[in-house]
Every structure is written in structure tokens, then in C-alpha cells.
Coordinates of C-alpha atoms and ligand atoms in Angstrom, one line a residue:
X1 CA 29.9 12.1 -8.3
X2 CA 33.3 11.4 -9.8
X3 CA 34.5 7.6 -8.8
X4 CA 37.8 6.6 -8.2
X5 CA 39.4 3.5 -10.6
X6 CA 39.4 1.1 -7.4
X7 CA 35.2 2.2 -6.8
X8 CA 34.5 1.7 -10.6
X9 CA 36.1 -2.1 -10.8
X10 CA 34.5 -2.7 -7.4
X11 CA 31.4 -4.6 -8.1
X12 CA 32.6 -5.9 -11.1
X13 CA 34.6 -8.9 -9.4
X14 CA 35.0 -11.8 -11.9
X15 CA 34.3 -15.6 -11.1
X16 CA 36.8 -17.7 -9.8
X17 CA 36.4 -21.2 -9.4
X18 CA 36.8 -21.4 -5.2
X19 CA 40.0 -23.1 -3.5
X20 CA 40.1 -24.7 -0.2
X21 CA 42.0 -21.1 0.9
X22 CA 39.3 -19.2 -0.7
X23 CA 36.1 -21.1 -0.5
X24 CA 32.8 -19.9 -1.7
X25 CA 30.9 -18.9 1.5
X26 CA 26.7 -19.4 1.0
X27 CA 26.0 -19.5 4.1
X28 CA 25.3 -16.6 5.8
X29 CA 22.8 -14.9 3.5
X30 CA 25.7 -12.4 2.9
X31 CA 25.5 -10.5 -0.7
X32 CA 28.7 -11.6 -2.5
X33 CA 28.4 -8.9 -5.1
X34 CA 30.2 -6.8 -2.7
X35 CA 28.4 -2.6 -2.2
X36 CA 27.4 0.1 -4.3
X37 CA 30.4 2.4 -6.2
X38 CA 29.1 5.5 -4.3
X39 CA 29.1 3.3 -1.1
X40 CA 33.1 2.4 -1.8
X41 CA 33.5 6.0 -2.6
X42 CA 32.3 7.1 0.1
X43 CA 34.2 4.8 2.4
X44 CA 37.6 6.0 1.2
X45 CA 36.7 9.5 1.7
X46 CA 35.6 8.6 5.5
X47 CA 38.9 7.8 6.4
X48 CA 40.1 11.4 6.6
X49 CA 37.2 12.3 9.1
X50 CA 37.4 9.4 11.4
X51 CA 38.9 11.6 14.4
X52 CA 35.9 12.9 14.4
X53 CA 32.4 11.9 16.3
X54 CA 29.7 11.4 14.1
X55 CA 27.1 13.3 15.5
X56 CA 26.3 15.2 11.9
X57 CA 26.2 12.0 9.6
X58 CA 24.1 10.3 12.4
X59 CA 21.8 12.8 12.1
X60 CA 21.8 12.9 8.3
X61 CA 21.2 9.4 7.3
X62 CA 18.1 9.9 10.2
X63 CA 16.6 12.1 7.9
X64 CA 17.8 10.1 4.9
X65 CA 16.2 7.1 6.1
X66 CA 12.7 9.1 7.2
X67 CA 12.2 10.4 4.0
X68 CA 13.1 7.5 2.2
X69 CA 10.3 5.4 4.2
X70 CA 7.7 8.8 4.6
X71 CA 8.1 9.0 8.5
X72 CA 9.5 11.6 11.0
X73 CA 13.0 11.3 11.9
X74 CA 11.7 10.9 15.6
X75 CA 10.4 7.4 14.6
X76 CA 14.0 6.1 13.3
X77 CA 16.4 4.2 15.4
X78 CA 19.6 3.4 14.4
X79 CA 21.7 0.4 15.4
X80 CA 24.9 -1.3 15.5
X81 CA 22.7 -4.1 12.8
X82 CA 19.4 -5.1 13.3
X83 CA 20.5 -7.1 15.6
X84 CA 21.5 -4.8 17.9
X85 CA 17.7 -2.9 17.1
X86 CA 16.0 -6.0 17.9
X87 CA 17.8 -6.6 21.3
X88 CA 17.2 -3.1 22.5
X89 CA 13.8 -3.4 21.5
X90 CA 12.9 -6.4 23.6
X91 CA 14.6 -5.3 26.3
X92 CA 13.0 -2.1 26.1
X93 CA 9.8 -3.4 25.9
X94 CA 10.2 -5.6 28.8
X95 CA 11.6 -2.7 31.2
X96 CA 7.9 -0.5 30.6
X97 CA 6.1 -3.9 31.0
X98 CA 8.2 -4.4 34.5
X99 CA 7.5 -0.9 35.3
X100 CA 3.8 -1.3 34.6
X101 CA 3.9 -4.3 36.9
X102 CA 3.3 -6.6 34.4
X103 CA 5.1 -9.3 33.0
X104 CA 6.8 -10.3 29.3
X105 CA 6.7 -12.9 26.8
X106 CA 8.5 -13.2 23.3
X107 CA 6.3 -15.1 20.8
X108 CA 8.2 -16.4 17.6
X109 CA 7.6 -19.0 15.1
X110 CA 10.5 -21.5 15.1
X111 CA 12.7 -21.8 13.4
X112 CA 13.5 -18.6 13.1
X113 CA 16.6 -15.9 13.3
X114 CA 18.1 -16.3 16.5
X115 CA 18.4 -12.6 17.7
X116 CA 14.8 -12.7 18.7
X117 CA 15.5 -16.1 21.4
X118 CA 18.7 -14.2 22.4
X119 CA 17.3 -11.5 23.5
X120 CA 14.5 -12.8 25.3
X121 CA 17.4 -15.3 26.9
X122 CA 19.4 -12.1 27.8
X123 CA 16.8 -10.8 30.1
X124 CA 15.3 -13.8 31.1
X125 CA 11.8 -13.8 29.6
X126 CA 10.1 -16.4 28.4
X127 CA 9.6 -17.7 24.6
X128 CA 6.9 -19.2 22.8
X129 CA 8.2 -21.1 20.4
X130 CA 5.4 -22.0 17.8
X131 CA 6.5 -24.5 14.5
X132 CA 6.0 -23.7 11.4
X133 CA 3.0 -24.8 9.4
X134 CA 3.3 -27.7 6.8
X135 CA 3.7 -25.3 4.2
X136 CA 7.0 -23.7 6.2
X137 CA 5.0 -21.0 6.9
X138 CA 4.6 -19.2 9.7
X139 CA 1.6 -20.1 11.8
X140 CA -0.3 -17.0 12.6
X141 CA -3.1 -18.5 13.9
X142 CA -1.2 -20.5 16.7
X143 CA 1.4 -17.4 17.1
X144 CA -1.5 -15.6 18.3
X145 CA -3.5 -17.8 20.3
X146 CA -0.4 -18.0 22.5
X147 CA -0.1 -14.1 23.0
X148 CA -3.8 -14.3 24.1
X149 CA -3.0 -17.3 27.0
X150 CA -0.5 -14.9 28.3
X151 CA -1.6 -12.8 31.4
X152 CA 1.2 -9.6 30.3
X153 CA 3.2 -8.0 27.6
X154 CA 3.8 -10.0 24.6
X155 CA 6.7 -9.2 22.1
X156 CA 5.7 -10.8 18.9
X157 CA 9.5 -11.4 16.8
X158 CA 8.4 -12.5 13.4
X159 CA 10.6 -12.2 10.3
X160 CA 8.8 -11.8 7.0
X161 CA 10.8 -12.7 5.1
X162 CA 11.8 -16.0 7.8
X163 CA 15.1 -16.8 8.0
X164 CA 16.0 -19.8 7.6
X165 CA 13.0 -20.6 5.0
X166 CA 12.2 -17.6 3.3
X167 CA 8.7 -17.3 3.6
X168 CA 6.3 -14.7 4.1
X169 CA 3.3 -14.6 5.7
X170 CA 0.0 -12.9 4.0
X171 CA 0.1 -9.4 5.2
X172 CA -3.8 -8.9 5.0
X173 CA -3.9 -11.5 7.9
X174 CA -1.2 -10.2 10.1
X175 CA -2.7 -6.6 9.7
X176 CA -5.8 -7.7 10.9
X177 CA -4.5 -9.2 14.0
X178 CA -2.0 -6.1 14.6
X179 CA -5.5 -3.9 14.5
X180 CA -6.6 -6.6 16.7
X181 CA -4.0 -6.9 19.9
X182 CA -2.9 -2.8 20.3
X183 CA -1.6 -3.8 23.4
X184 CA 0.5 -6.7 21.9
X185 CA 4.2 -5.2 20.3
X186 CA 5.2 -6.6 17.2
X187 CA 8.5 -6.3 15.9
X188 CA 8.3 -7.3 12.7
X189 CA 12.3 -8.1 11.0
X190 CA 12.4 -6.8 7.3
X191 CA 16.0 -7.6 6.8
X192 CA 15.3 -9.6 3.4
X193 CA 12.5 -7.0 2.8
X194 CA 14.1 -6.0 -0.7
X195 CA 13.6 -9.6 -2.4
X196 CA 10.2 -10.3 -2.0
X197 CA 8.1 -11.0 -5.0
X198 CA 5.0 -12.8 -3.5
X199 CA 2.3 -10.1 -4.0
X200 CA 0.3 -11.4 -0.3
X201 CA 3.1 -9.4 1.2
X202 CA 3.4 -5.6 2.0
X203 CA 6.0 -4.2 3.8
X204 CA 5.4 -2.9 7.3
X205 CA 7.0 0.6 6.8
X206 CA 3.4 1.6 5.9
X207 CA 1.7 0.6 8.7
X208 CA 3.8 3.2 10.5
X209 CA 3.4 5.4 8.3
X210 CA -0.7 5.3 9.0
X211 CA -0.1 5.3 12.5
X212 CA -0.3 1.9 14.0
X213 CA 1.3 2.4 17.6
X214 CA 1.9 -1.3 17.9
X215 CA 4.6 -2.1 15.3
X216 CA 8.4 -1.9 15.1
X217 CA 10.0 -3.1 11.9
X218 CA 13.7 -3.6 12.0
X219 CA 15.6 -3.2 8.9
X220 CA 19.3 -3.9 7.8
X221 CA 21.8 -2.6 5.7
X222 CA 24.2 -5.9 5.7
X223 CA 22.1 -8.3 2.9
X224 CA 20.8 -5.8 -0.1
X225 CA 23.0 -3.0 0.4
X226 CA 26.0 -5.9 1.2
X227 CA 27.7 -3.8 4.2
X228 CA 27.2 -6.2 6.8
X229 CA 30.6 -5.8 8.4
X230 CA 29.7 -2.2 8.4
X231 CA 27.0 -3.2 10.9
X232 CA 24.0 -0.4 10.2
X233 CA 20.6 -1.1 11.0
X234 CA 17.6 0.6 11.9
X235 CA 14.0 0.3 13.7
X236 CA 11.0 2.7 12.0
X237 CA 8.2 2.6 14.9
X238 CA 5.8 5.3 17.0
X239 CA 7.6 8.4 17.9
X240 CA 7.1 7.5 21.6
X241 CA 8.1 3.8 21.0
X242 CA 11.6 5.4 19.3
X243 CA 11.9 7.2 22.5
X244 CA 11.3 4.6 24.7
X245 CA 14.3 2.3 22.5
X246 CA 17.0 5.7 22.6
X247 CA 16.8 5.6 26.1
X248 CA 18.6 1.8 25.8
X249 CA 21.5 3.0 22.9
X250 CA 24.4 4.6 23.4
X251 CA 24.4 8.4 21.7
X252 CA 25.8 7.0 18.5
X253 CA 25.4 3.7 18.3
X254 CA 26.8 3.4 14.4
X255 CA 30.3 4.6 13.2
X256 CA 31.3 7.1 10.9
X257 CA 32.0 4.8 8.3
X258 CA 28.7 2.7 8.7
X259 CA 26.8 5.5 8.3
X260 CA 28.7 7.0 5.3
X261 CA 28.3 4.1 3.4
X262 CA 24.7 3.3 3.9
X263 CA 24.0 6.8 3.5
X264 CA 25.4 6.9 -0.6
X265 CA 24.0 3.1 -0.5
X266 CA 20.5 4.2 0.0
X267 CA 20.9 7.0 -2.7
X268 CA 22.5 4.6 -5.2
X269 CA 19.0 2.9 -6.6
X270 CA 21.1 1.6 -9.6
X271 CA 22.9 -0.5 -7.6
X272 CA 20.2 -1.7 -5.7
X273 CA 18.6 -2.6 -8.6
X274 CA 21.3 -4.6 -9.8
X275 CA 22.5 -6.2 -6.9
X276 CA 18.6 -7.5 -6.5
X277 CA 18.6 -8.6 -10.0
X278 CA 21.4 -10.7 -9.9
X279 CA 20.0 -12.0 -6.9
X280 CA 16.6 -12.9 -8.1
X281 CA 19.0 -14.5 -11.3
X282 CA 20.9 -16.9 -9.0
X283 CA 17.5 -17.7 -6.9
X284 CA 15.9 -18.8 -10.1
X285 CA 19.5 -20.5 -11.3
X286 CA 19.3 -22.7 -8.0
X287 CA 15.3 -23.4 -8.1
X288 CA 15.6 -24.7 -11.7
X289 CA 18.8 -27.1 -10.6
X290 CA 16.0 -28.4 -7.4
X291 CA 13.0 -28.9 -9.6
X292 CA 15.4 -30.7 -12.0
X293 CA 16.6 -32.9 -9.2
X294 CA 12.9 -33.6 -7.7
X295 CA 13.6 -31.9 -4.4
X296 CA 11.3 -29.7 -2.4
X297 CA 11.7 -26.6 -1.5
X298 CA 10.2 -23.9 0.8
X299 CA 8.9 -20.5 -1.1
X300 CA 12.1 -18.7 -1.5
X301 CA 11.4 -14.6 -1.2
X302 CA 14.9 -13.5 0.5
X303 CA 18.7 -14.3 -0.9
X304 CA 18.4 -18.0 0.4
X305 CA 16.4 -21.2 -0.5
X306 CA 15.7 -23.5 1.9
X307 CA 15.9 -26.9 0.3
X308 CA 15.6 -30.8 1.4
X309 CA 18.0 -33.3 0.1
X310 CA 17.3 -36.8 -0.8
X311 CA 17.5 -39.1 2.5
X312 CA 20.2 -41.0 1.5
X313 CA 22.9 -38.1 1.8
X314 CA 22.7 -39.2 5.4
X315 CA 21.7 -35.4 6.3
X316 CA 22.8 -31.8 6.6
X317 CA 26.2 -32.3 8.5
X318 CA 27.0 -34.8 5.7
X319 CA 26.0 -33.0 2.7
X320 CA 28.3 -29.9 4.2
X321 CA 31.2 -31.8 4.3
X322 CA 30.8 -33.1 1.1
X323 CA 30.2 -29.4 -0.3
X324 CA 33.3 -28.3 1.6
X325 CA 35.5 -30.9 0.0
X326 CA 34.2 -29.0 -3.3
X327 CA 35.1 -26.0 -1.8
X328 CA 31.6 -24.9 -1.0
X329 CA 30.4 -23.8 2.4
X330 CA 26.3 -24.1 2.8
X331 CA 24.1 -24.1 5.4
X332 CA 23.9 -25.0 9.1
X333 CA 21.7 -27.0 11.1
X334 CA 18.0 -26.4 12.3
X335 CA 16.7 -28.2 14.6
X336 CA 13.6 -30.8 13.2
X337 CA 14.6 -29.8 10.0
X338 CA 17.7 -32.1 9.6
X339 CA 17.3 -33.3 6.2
X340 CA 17.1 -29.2 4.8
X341 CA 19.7 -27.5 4.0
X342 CA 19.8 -23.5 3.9
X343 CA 22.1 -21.7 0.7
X344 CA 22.1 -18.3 0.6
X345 CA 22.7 -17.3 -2.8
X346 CA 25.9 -16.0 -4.5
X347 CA 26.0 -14.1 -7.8
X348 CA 24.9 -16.0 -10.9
X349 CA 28.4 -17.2 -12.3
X350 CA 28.6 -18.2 -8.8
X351 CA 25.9 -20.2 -8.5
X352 CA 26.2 -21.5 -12.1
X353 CA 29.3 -23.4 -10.5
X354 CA 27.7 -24.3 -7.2
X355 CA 24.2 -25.8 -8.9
X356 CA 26.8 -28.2 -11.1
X357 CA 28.5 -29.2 -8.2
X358 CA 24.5 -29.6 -6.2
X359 CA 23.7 -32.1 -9.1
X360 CA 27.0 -34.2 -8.7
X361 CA 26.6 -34.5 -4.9
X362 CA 22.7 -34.4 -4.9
X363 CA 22.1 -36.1 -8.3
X364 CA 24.0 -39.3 -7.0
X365 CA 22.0 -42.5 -6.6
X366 CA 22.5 -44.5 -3.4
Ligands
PLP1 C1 16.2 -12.2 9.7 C2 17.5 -11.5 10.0 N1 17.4 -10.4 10.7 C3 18.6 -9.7 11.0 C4 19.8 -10.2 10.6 C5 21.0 -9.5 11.0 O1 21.2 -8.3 10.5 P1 22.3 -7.3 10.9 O2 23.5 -7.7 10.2 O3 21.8 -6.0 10.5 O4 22.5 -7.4 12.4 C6 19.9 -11.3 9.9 C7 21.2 -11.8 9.4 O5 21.3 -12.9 8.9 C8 18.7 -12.0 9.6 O6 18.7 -13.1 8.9

């Protein structure tokens, strides 16, 4: 494919020290190194169709997206984002439970990426909110000893990668105790599948794949791909299971232009490649500046580290302001993890500036 000028500069954005108008923003596990060429591309030749419904590209980047992850195109769902996907799932879930009679719990490991709570607060069901273990893992063992108390339908929401810590869980483990509970759902979010390099975890697009009736993975197009304001995600479950969630979406439930995009972004494995390289470059950029400042941190395997900082910065909402005086926006606050701090990572000349400016604020004695 022939790229326009505008497509070819695209990605190649240079550094710029950030200003209080145009602050650096790490911290919404956004990819700052912008989409793929083909993905721009794309985009500008969209506009001249968008009178149009998109019935055909819906259907295409279906296909796309099932032979990209070996599955029939009746087992993908597409979304407005995963978030969407996971709020149609547990509500979809819930409604066959209701109809069986029976009632519906979502069981999560906190913390943990809010669409899961949401969605369960949305139609009223109850959580079970299980901490992390020591390690800032999730704790399988206790996540499923609460799904066995429960007299009904439990919806287990558990992001491997989490969000906000990055961890995974071991995947031998969870397998066996998917095998285990068939009539448990588990809707396992994938969104920061791509940047895992722990070798305990395997994606869950295979256990579709062999058949396992019990899983949905949701998976997103806004952090690898970088079109999160194009808002594309997807679900890859049981073909009856991808009925069951159509019957709670609107026909097309993506634009034109969403699915455009992640269509040529899904085909463009060079800059996938590249945009996960860079990442994996800033991650180790910002683990170095940690281990050279003494501070703990949890197993990073997304586009974020969740990090402590020393006691005497007085905590998170401190340490932000001090970073947005540099012109740095970073994390948010979890609850009983007040002295961490979440960065999502920016592209290396990014972070370069960011991990000096971490060992001038964080480096400081009392
Ligand atoms: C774990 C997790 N899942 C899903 C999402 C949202 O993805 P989308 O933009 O596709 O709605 C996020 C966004 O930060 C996330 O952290």
C-alpha cells in the first residue's frame, strides 16, 4: 500500500520536553507512540465512506479477527471497547441466570479495572471483592473459594494482565480450575495481552479455540494498536455464548472508522512489533530508574509499572502534584494501596525525561 507524507511522519513524532499546556499524560495506560501508518491511511480514506453504514467492514474485520485468533467468526463479538464487551457480557450472563431462576455474582480480585464493579453495579449484582496476595498477585485460591460459597451464577472478571499492577496469574492454575467450575463463566480481560513476557502465562484465545464453553476473553484495540479513541474491542467465546452477548448490542456496535483502522492495524505486524518494543524499552528504562532508587515494585507485564514511593513523599496525591508541577501527569489512587503509584509508560525518549524527573522528586531525602 502506497502511504501518504502525513501517514509516513505519523509515528515518527519527536520528543518534546512537556509544558504545563501540553503535559506528558502517563496515566491512562494509553500508547503515546500514536497507530500504525496503514492504520492512519486507512483512516483518511474512511472519511469519503462515512454516509455509509458499516455493515461490510463489520463483517470483515469479524473474519479478520477469527482467523487471526483460529476461531469461527460466530465466536467474535465486537464492541464499542472492551469495556463495552465486558458490560454486555455480565449483563448477559445475568439475564440467562435470572431466567434459569438462579441468581448472579461477580467475583474479582481487587484492585482491579473498574469495568468489571461497574457493570455488576449497573444491574445490581453482587461483587466479591478478593485482595490481592502479598506478591500483588491475584489470589486464585481465595477467588475461587468464593464462587464455590455462592448458591448461583458466578461471573469471574479477572484481568491477566491486572490493571492497576500488571501481574499475571500462572495459567496452568487458572486452567485447571476453568476445567474445574464449567458452570462458573469467566471473562478473562486480555487488554495488555500483547506485553506479556512472563512464560507462566498463555493467553486465553486458545482455550477457545479447544472448546472450553466457560471462557470469554475480552480484548482491546486502544493500548497496543493505540486507537483508543477509536473505541474497538472484541469478546472471542463459545458460539452460543457470542449469541447469547449479540442479543444485548446494537447491530453495529463499532463505527466505520473504528473498524477501518483496527482492521489495517491488525495486518500491520511491523508496527506492532515496534510499538511493543519501544514499550518493553521504556518498561525496562523505568524499572532500572526504581531498582536504582531502592523502591519496590509489582511484576510489570503490561505498558504500566506499579511502583511504591518512599513514605516520606506524604503519598500518591502528593507525589502527583509534584509531578504535575514538572509537567507530568501519573497515576491515580487505589484504595489500600496509597503509597503506589501507577505510570503507564510513554515512548523511551519520553520516559528518559520522566525517570530524571522520578529521581529528582523520588531521589530526595526527607
Ligand atoms: C484491563 C483493561 N481492560 C479494558 C480497558 C478498556 O479498554 P477499551 O478502551 O477497549 O474499553 C482498560 C483500559 O484501561 C483496561 O485497563
Amino acid at each position: 500500500m502506497r502511504l501518504s507524507a502525513a501517514a509516513r511522519n505519523y509515528t515518527a513524532g519527536m520528543f518534546r520536553p512537556p509544558t504545563s499546556e501540553q503535559p506528558l499524560k502517563l496515566n491512562f495506560n494509553e500508547n503515546n507512540q500514536g497507530i500504525s501508518p496503514l492504520a492512519h491511511e486507512a483512516l483518511l480514506s474512511a472519511l469519503a465512506e462515512v454516509h455509509r453504514y458499516p455493515d461490510r467492514p463489520h463483517a470483515e474485520l469479524t473474519v479478520a479477527l477469527a482467523e487471526h485468533h483460529g476461531v469461527g467468526p460466530q465466536q467474535v463479538t465486537l464492541g464499542s471497547g472492551s469495556s463495552q464487551i465486558i458490560h454486555i457480557i455480565v449483563g448477559a450472563v445475568a439475564r440467562r441466570a435470572q431466567d434459569a431462576g438462579q441468581p448472579t455474582q461477580v467475583v474479582m480480585p481487587v484492585p482491579t479495572f473498574d469495568a468489571g464493579a461497574s457493570a455488576a453495579a449497573a444491574r445490581r449484582l453482587p461483587v466479591q471483592a478478593i485482595p490481592l496476595r502479598g506478591n500483588l498477585e491475584a489470589d486464585l485460591i481465595a477467588l475461587q473459594a468464593a464462587c464455590e460459597d455462592f448458591d448461583g451464577q458466578s461471573v469471574v472478571y479477572l484481568c491477566n494482565p491486572n490493571n492497576p499492577t500488571g501481574t499475571v496469574v500462572d495459567s496452568a492454575e487458572l486452567r485447571a480450575w476453568v476445567e474445574a467450575a464449567p458452570q462458573t463463566l469467566f471473562l478473562i480481560d486480555e487488554a495488555y495481552v500483547e506485553y506479556v513476557t512472563d512464560s507462566r502465562f498463555q493467553p486465553v484465545d486458545a482455550w477457545v479455540r479447544d472448546g472450553l464453553p466457560n471462557v470469554a476473553v475480552a480484548r482491546t484495540f486502544s493500548k497496543l494498536h493505540g486507537l483508543a479513541g477509536l473505541r474497538v474491542g472484541y469478546s472471542l467465546s463459545s458460539q452460543e455464548n457470542a449469541a447469547l452477548f449479540a442479543t444485548f448490542l446494537p447491530e453495529m456496535p463499532v463505527n466505520l472508522l473504528g473498524l477501518l483502522a483496527a482492521r489495517a492495524s491488525l495486518g500491520d505486524t511491523d508496527f506492532q512489533r515496534r510499538s511493543l518494543d519501544q514499550t518493553l524499552l521504556a518498561r525496562r528504562r523505568v524499572l532500572d530508574t526504581l531498582d536504582r532508587l531502592g523502591l519496590r515494585y509489582a511484576d510489570p507485564q503490561a505498558n504500566f509499572v506499579f511502583h511504591e514511593l518512599p513514605a516520606h513523599l506524604g503519598g500518591n496525591r502528593s507525589y502527583r502534584q509534584r509531578m504535575r508541577e514538572r509537567h507530568v501527569i501519573v497515576g491515580r489512587d487505589f484504595a489500600a494501596y496509597e503509597g503506589w503509584n501507577r505510570l503507564s509508560l510513554g515512548t523511551p525518549e519520553e520516559m528518559a525525561h520522566v525517570t530524571a524527573e522520578m529521581m529528582q522528586v523520588l531521589g530526595q531525602k526527607e
